[in-house]
Amino acid sequence: MAKELIIVQYVFNYLILMLIIAFPVFQVRADSVKIEPILPLLADQDLDLKLVALGDRLFYDKRLSQDNSLSCADCHQLSTGGTDRKARSVGVGGALGLIKAPTVYNSGLNFVQFWDGRAISLESQVAAPVHNPLEMSSSWSECISKLKRDTSMVALFNELFEDGITGKNISSAIATFERSLLLVNAPFDRWLMGEDDALDKQALRGYRLFKSYGCISCHQGKNVGGNMYAHMGAMRNYFNDRQGKITSADYGRFNVTHKEEDKHYFKVPSLRLAAVNFPYFHDGSVTTLKEAVRVMGRYQLGRETNI
């Protein structure tokens, strides 16, 4: 059954790819905006700035961890692409996580959160690391008790929420802050919006290859990914070749649905910020972008690439 589903998915992706190749670049002259499978990011969000500010403060608040040693920002460092650049993050007491922390930038564009898609919103995602014994190892009751001793924090919550400091309201504030972490005005976005000289010839050639090779079948939309699941090792057994023990994290979506056909399925990661978000893949097994491209070509597209 799993093989049949993979074949159906890749036939569908192939049909999309053929349409893309047949009609590579359209331009809407009225706005000079190019019609492409990747869409430009625009700063068009309507967010409560006070809630964003509160979420910003909580994002860096170590009181959300059991021993006051970690904040969200420790695993999602904004100065290094929204990640800690580790294959497995370190939690309270030196506990080692099971999977690579994804970037928090543009995370509001993902159709689900976490590699296995177990959270359907940023709000539900926020609660998981707080309660995870390998991460913050705390609970809402512990966090709320600490925050209520801070009169300034109590005042901020009371201003924004009728019921003050609650787990739901903490999640709402942090999720709103994370939605504000939208990176706009990248050279590729400017090119999509009609600024033809925003990309050099090498970058444009790379984009044409990206489409013609088939990478675009999984990495498209505003976030260049983050909007579908895909099987890791669709064309060749990635986990056999990787060697080493298969961990629970390697099962991906299966851990949520417990369906055999979902083994090794993962949310397709965004390629925005990919150049700085090493190491790569859910297991952090690859350290360079060039090697990541080679691995994806081999295991997802069934072709070798020389770069």
Short mmCIF file of C-alpha atoms in Angstrom, two decimals:
data_model
loop_
_atom_site.label_atom_id
_atom_site.label_comp_id
_atom_site.label_asym_id
_atom_site.label_seq_id
_atom_site.Cartn_x
_atom_site.Cartn_y
_atom_site.Cartn_z
CA MET A 1 0.00 0.00 0.00
CA ALA A 2 2.80 2.42 0.90
CA LYS A 3 4.53 1.87 -2.45
CA GLU A 4 1.29 2.50 -4.35
CA LEU A 5 0.75 5.78 -2.48
CA ILE A 6 4.30 6.89 -3.27
CA ILE A 7 3.76 6.11 -6.97
CA VAL A 8 0.48 8.08 -7.02
CA GLN A 9 2.14 11.04 -5.30
CA TYR A 10 5.03 11.12 -7.75
CA VAL A 11 2.78 10.73 -10.79
CA PHE A 12 0.86 13.75 -9.52
CA ASN A 13 4.08 15.67 -8.91
CA TYR A 14 5.32 14.68 -12.38
CA LEU A 15 2.19 16.09 -14.02
CA ILE A 16 2.67 19.36 -12.14
CA LEU A 17 6.30 19.41 -13.22
CA MET A 18 5.40 18.90 -16.88
CA LEU A 19 3.05 21.89 -16.74
CA ILE A 20 5.81 23.99 -15.14
CA ILE A 21 8.34 23.00 -17.80
CA ALA A 22 5.86 23.58 -20.61
CA PHE A 23 5.05 27.06 -19.33
CA PRO A 24 8.24 28.13 -17.55
CA VAL A 25 7.74 31.86 -16.99
CA PHE A 26 4.67 34.01 -17.34
CA GLN A 27 4.58 37.68 -16.61
CA VAL A 28 1.64 39.85 -15.75
CA ARG A 29 2.61 43.06 -17.43
CA ALA A 30 0.16 45.17 -15.46
CA ASP A 31 2.15 44.68 -12.26
CA SER A 32 5.31 43.12 -13.69
CA VAL A 33 4.74 40.23 -11.27
CA LYS A 34 5.96 36.88 -12.56
CA ILE A 35 3.58 33.95 -12.34
CA GLU A 36 5.71 31.16 -10.89
CA PRO A 37 5.15 28.09 -8.68
CA ILE A 38 7.03 30.02 -5.97
CA LEU A 39 5.19 33.07 -4.68
CA PRO A 40 6.70 36.26 -3.23
CA LEU A 41 6.42 37.00 0.48
CA LEU A 42 4.64 40.25 1.26
CA ALA A 43 4.38 42.14 4.55
CA ASP A 44 0.59 42.07 4.52
CA GLN A 45 -0.13 40.66 7.98
CA ASP A 46 -2.52 42.36 10.36
CA LEU A 47 -1.11 41.50 13.79
CA ASP A 48 -1.78 43.04 17.20
CA LEU A 49 1.53 44.78 17.90
CA LYS A 50 1.04 44.64 21.67
CA LEU A 51 0.50 40.89 21.45
CA VAL A 52 3.57 40.58 19.23
CA ALA A 53 5.61 42.48 21.84
CA LEU A 54 4.37 40.24 24.64
CA GLY A 55 5.16 37.15 22.56
CA ASP A 56 8.64 38.53 21.86
CA ARG A 57 9.25 38.89 25.59
CA LEU A 58 7.97 35.37 26.31
CA PHE A 59 10.02 33.90 23.46
CA TYR A 60 13.15 34.88 25.40
CA ASP A 61 11.77 34.07 28.86
CA LYS A 62 13.68 31.21 30.51
CA ARG A 63 10.98 30.83 33.15
CA LEU A 64 9.11 28.68 30.64
CA SER A 65 11.63 25.91 31.36
CA GLN A 66 11.63 23.78 34.50
CA ASP A 67 14.96 25.04 35.84
CA ASN A 68 14.88 28.53 34.28
CA SER A 69 17.77 27.62 31.97
CA LEU A 70 16.16 27.62 28.51
CA SER A 71 13.90 29.80 26.42
CA CYS A 72 12.37 29.26 22.98
CA ALA A 73 15.20 31.39 21.59
CA ASP A 74 17.86 28.90 22.70
CA CYS A 75 16.79 26.35 20.08
CA HIS A 76 15.44 28.96 17.64
CA GLN A 77 18.16 31.59 17.57
CA LEU A 78 17.07 34.48 15.39
CA SER A 79 20.66 35.51 14.71
CA THR A 80 21.48 32.15 13.09
CA GLY A 81 18.54 31.61 10.77
CA GLY A 82 15.98 30.74 13.44
CA THR A 83 17.69 27.50 14.53
CA ASP A 84 20.53 26.44 16.84
CA ARG A 85 22.42 24.78 13.94
CA LYS A 86 22.55 21.46 15.77
CA ALA A 87 21.45 18.05 14.58
CA ARG A 88 19.72 17.55 17.94
CA SER A 89 19.00 20.35 20.37
CA VAL A 90 19.95 20.22 24.04
CA GLY A 91 17.20 20.57 26.62
CA VAL A 92 16.97 20.99 30.39
CA GLY A 93 19.73 19.18 32.27
CA GLY A 94 21.61 18.38 29.06
CA ALA A 95 18.86 16.13 27.69
CA LEU A 96 19.39 15.47 23.98
CA GLY A 97 16.44 15.96 21.64
CA LEU A 98 15.33 13.44 19.04
CA ILE A 99 15.19 15.59 15.92
CA LYS A 100 16.59 18.74 14.33
CA ALA A 101 14.86 21.97 15.35
CA PRO A 102 13.34 23.66 12.27
CA THR A 103 13.60 27.38 11.66
CA VAL A 104 11.05 29.62 13.34
CA TYR A 105 11.26 32.17 10.51
CA ASN A 106 8.23 32.10 8.19
CA SER A 107 6.82 29.25 10.31
CA GLY A 108 3.36 30.81 10.19
CA LEU A 109 3.23 29.80 6.51
CA ASN A 110 3.56 26.06 7.26
CA PHE A 111 0.35 24.07 6.83
CA VAL A 112 1.22 22.10 9.98
CA GLN A 113 4.01 22.32 12.56
CA PHE A 114 6.79 19.86 13.47
CA TRP A 115 8.39 17.43 11.04
CA ASP A 116 5.59 14.90 11.64
CA GLY A 117 2.78 17.47 11.46
CA ARG A 118 1.42 16.68 14.90
CA ALA A 119 0.49 20.31 15.60
CA ILE A 120 -2.07 21.94 13.32
CA SER A 121 -1.25 25.50 14.43
CA LEU A 122 1.53 27.57 15.92
CA GLU A 123 -0.54 27.89 19.10
CA SER A 124 -0.65 24.12 19.59
CA GLN A 125 3.04 23.87 18.69
CA VAL A 126 4.08 26.26 21.48
CA ALA A 127 2.83 23.94 24.23
CA ALA A 128 4.84 20.91 23.09
CA PRO A 129 8.41 21.98 23.96
CA VAL A 130 7.25 23.43 27.27
CA HIS A 131 5.95 20.02 28.34
CA ASN A 132 8.55 17.83 26.60
CA PRO A 133 10.95 16.26 29.17
CA LEU A 134 13.76 16.44 26.60
CA GLU A 135 13.21 20.15 26.01
CA MET A 136 11.84 22.57 28.63
CA SER A 137 10.49 19.81 30.88
CA SER A 138 7.90 22.07 32.52
CA SER A 139 4.12 22.53 32.62
CA TRP A 140 1.68 25.38 32.23
CA SER A 141 0.97 25.37 35.95
CA GLU A 142 4.69 25.82 36.72
CA CYS A 143 5.10 28.55 34.11
CA ILE A 144 1.99 30.43 35.20
CA SER A 145 3.07 30.29 38.85
CA LYS A 146 6.42 31.88 37.98
CA LEU A 147 4.99 34.54 35.68
CA LYS A 148 2.34 35.58 38.21
CA ARG A 149 5.11 36.64 40.59
CA ASP A 150 6.14 39.24 38.00
CA THR A 151 3.84 42.26 38.40
CA SER A 152 4.80 43.73 35.03
CA MET A 153 3.98 40.45 33.28
CA VAL A 154 0.64 40.22 35.10
CA ALA A 155 -0.21 43.75 33.96
CA LEU A 156 0.62 42.98 30.33
CA PHE A 157 -1.54 39.86 30.27
CA ASN A 158 -4.41 41.60 32.02
CA GLU A 159 -4.32 44.36 29.41
CA LEU A 160 -4.58 41.90 26.53
CA PHE A 161 -6.66 39.04 27.97
CA GLU A 162 -9.73 39.04 30.18
CA ASP A 163 -8.53 35.91 31.98
CA GLY A 164 -4.92 37.05 32.41
CA ILE A 165 -2.05 34.54 32.41
CA THR A 166 -3.10 31.13 31.11
CA GLY A 167 -1.41 28.48 29.02
CA LYS A 168 -3.69 29.31 26.12
CA ASN A 169 -2.81 33.00 26.33
CA ILE A 170 0.93 32.30 26.58
CA SER A 171 0.63 30.17 23.43
CA SER A 172 -1.38 32.88 21.67
CA ALA A 173 1.23 35.56 22.40
CA ILE A 174 4.24 33.46 21.34
CA ALA A 175 2.46 32.22 18.20
CA THR A 176 1.60 35.80 17.22
CA PHE A 177 5.23 36.83 17.67
CA GLU A 178 6.33 33.89 15.53
CA ARG A 179 3.91 34.94 12.78
CA SER A 180 5.64 38.32 12.76
CA LEU A 181 8.94 36.62 11.85
CA LEU A 182 8.20 36.89 8.15
CA LEU A 183 11.26 37.64 6.04
CA VAL A 184 10.40 39.76 3.01
CA ASN A 185 12.28 41.60 0.27
CA ALA A 186 14.71 38.77 -0.53
CA PRO A 187 16.40 39.04 -3.95
CA PHE A 188 14.25 36.20 -5.29
CA ASP A 189 11.08 37.91 -4.05
CA ARG A 190 12.15 41.14 -5.73
CA TRP A 191 12.75 39.21 -8.96
CA LEU A 192 9.28 37.66 -8.69
CA MET A 193 7.84 41.15 -8.24
CA GLY A 194 9.39 42.32 -11.49
CA GLU A 195 12.89 43.52 -10.54
CA ASP A 196 14.67 41.58 -13.28
CA ASP A 197 18.20 42.48 -12.20
CA ALA A 198 17.63 41.27 -8.60
CA LEU A 199 19.07 37.85 -9.57
CA ASP A 200 22.27 37.21 -11.48
CA LYS A 201 22.61 34.72 -14.36
CA GLN A 202 23.89 31.93 -12.13
CA ALA A 203 20.92 32.21 -9.76
CA LEU A 204 18.47 32.25 -12.68
CA ARG A 205 20.13 29.19 -14.19
CA GLY A 206 19.89 27.47 -10.81
CA TYR A 207 16.18 28.24 -10.64
CA ARG A 208 15.60 26.81 -14.13
CA LEU A 209 17.43 23.63 -13.11
CA PHE A 210 15.47 23.55 -9.84
CA LYS A 211 12.27 23.41 -11.87
CA SER A 212 13.43 21.11 -14.64
CA TYR A 213 14.98 18.55 -12.26
CA GLY A 214 11.72 18.30 -10.30
CA CYS A 215 12.67 19.94 -6.99
CA ILE A 216 9.76 22.32 -7.51
CA SER A 217 7.23 19.47 -7.18
CA CYS A 218 7.74 19.52 -3.39
CA HIS A 219 9.24 22.96 -2.83
CA GLN A 220 6.85 25.66 -4.05
CA GLY A 221 4.39 28.23 -2.77
CA LYS A 222 5.21 31.19 -0.54
CA ASN A 223 7.45 29.21 1.77
CA VAL A 224 9.15 27.12 -0.95
CA GLY A 225 7.88 24.10 0.96
CA GLY A 226 6.03 23.59 4.21
CA ASN A 227 2.73 22.84 2.46
CA MET A 228 2.77 19.04 1.99
CA TYR A 229 4.22 15.75 3.22
CA ALA A 230 6.77 13.69 1.30
CA HIS A 231 8.40 10.30 1.72
CA MET A 232 12.07 10.46 2.69
CA GLY A 233 13.73 8.08 0.25
CA ALA A 234 11.06 7.90 -2.43
CA MET A 235 13.42 6.62 -5.13
CA ARG A 236 15.97 4.80 -2.99
CA ASN A 237 16.12 3.59 0.62
CA TYR A 238 17.64 6.55 2.45
CA PHE A 239 17.64 4.88 5.87
CA ASN A 240 19.38 1.71 4.70
CA ASP A 241 22.11 3.73 3.02
CA ARG A 242 22.46 6.12 5.94
CA GLN A 243 23.34 3.17 8.17
CA GLY A 244 23.04 3.35 11.92
CA LYS A 245 19.97 2.66 14.03
CA ILE A 246 16.56 3.85 12.85
CA THR A 247 15.17 6.06 15.61
CA SER A 248 11.57 6.84 16.50
CA ALA A 249 12.04 10.29 14.92
CA ASP A 250 12.85 8.57 11.60
CA TYR A 251 9.30 7.22 11.39
CA GLY A 252 7.93 10.73 10.85
CA ARG A 253 4.20 10.97 10.24
CA PHE A 254 3.71 7.34 11.34
CA ASN A 255 4.23 8.46 14.95
CA VAL A 256 1.03 10.52 14.65
CA THR A 257 -1.25 8.34 12.52
CA HIS A 258 0.21 4.86 13.28
CA LYS A 259 -0.52 3.95 9.68
CA GLU A 260 2.12 1.82 7.97
CA GLU A 261 1.91 3.87 4.78
CA ASP A 262 2.96 7.00 6.71
CA LYS A 263 6.34 5.62 7.76
CA HIS A 264 9.18 7.98 6.83
CA TYR A 265 6.78 10.71 5.69
CA PHE A 266 7.72 14.22 6.80
CA LYS A 267 6.48 17.73 6.31
CA VAL A 268 8.51 19.14 3.43
CA PRO A 269 10.75 21.84 4.95
CA SER A 270 10.89 25.37 3.63
CA LEU A 271 13.92 26.20 1.51
CA ARG A 272 13.83 29.84 2.52
CA LEU A 273 16.97 30.40 4.62
CA ALA A 274 18.26 26.98 3.55
CA ALA A 275 21.70 28.44 2.89
CA VAL A 276 22.14 29.22 6.61
CA ASN A 277 20.02 26.49 8.23
CA PHE A 278 22.55 23.68 8.30
CA PRO A 279 22.74 20.84 9.20
CA TYR A 280 20.06 19.44 6.88
CA PHE A 281 17.12 17.04 7.02
CA HIS A 282 15.17 15.86 10.05
CA ASP A 283 18.21 13.96 11.32
CA GLY A 284 20.76 16.72 10.69
CA SER A 285 22.89 14.19 8.85
CA VAL A 286 24.27 16.52 6.16
CA THR A 287 26.34 19.61 6.90
CA THR A 288 26.63 21.37 3.52
CA LEU A 289 24.01 22.66 1.11
CA LYS A 290 25.78 21.09 -1.87
CA GLU A 291 25.67 17.66 -0.26
CA ALA A 292 22.01 18.19 0.69
CA VAL A 293 21.20 18.88 -2.97
CA ARG A 294 23.05 15.72 -4.02
CA VAL A 295 21.23 13.62 -1.42
CA MET A 296 17.83 14.99 -2.45
CA GLY A 297 18.58 14.35 -6.10
CA ARG A 298 19.58 10.77 -5.39
CA TYR A 299 16.85 9.76 -2.94
CA GLN A 300 13.90 11.93 -3.97
CA LEU A 301 14.39 12.30 -7.73
CA GLY A 302 16.44 9.23 -8.60
CA ARG A 303 19.21 11.15 -10.32
CA GLU A 304 22.78 12.07 -9.61
CA THR A 305 23.80 15.73 -9.61
CA ASN A 306 27.30 17.08 -9.99
CA ILE A 307 27.71 20.42 -8.23
#
